[in-house]
Amino acid sequence: MFVPKYWGPSGWLAIELDRSAADWSETAELIETSYRQVALRRQLAVLDGVM
């Protein structure tokens, strides 16, 4: 992970996905966790299969 040049000062992090040594299960967990922090309640309900 690294701090992107323009979005980094706002607290964003970036992941390089083109590396051959990428741990895809960790990457999927990071993406889902990040999405859950910004998603609306109704979007989380769909993600969790409640709706």
One Martini backbone bead per residue (centre of mass of N, CA, C, O) as a GRO file, in nm:
protein
   51
    1MET     BB    1   0.102   0.033   0.014
    2PHE     BB    2   0.001   0.377  -0.060
    3VAL     BB    3   0.029   0.721  -0.105
    4PRO     BB    4  -0.134   0.923  -0.289
    5LYS     BB    5  -0.070   1.223  -0.421
    6TYR     BB    6  -0.378   1.360  -0.413
    7TRP     BB    7  -0.542   1.171  -0.190
    8GLY     BB    8  -0.364   1.140   0.069
    9PRO     BB    9  -0.438   1.405   0.238
   10SER     BB   10  -0.742   1.266   0.279
   11GLY     BB   11  -0.661   0.942   0.363
   12TRP     BB   12  -0.570   0.782   0.130
   13LEU     BB   13  -0.520   0.462  -0.019
   14ALA     BB   14  -0.311   0.232  -0.207
   15ILE     BB   15  -0.310  -0.042  -0.449
   16GLU     BB   16  -0.112  -0.276  -0.607
   17LEU     BB   17  -0.242  -0.515  -0.855
   18ASP     BB   18   0.020  -0.595  -1.056
   19ARG     BB   19   0.132  -0.789  -0.862
   20SER     BB   20   0.232  -1.122  -0.818
   21ALA     BB   21   0.228  -1.099  -0.479
   22ALA     BB   22  -0.066  -1.089  -0.438
   23ASP     BB   23  -0.311  -1.090  -0.180
   24TRP     BB   24  -0.637  -1.158  -0.249
   25SER     BB   25  -0.771  -1.192   0.030
   26GLU     BB   26  -0.669  -0.924   0.149
   27THR     BB   27  -0.776  -0.739  -0.071
   28ALA     BB   28  -1.077  -0.808  -0.034
   29GLU     BB   29  -1.091  -0.716   0.262
   30LEU     BB   30  -1.007  -0.419   0.217
   31ILE     BB   31  -1.235  -0.344   0.023
   32GLU     BB   32  -1.478  -0.415   0.203
   33THR     BB   33  -1.403  -0.236   0.444
   34SER     BB   34  -1.400   0.031   0.287
   35TYR     BB   35  -1.691   0.020   0.184
   36ARG     BB   36  -1.831   0.005   0.469
   37GLN     BB   37  -1.740   0.304   0.552
   38VAL     BB   38  -1.921   0.449   0.291
   39ALA     BB   39  -2.178   0.311   0.299
   40LEU     BB   40  -2.494   0.268   0.295
   41ARG     BB   41  -2.733   0.100   0.457
   42ARG     BB   42  -2.867  -0.024   0.200
   43GLN     BB   43  -2.601  -0.137   0.085
   44LEU     BB   44  -2.537  -0.324   0.325
   45ALA     BB   45  -2.793  -0.494   0.307
   46VAL     BB   46  -2.727  -0.613   0.031
   47LEU     BB   47  -2.451  -0.732   0.105
   48ASP     BB   48  -2.590  -0.910   0.350
   49GLY     BB   49  -2.887  -1.011   0.245
   50VAL     BB   50  -3.149  -0.861   0.365
   51MET     BB   51  -3.305  -0.776   0.081
   0.00000   0.00000   0.00000
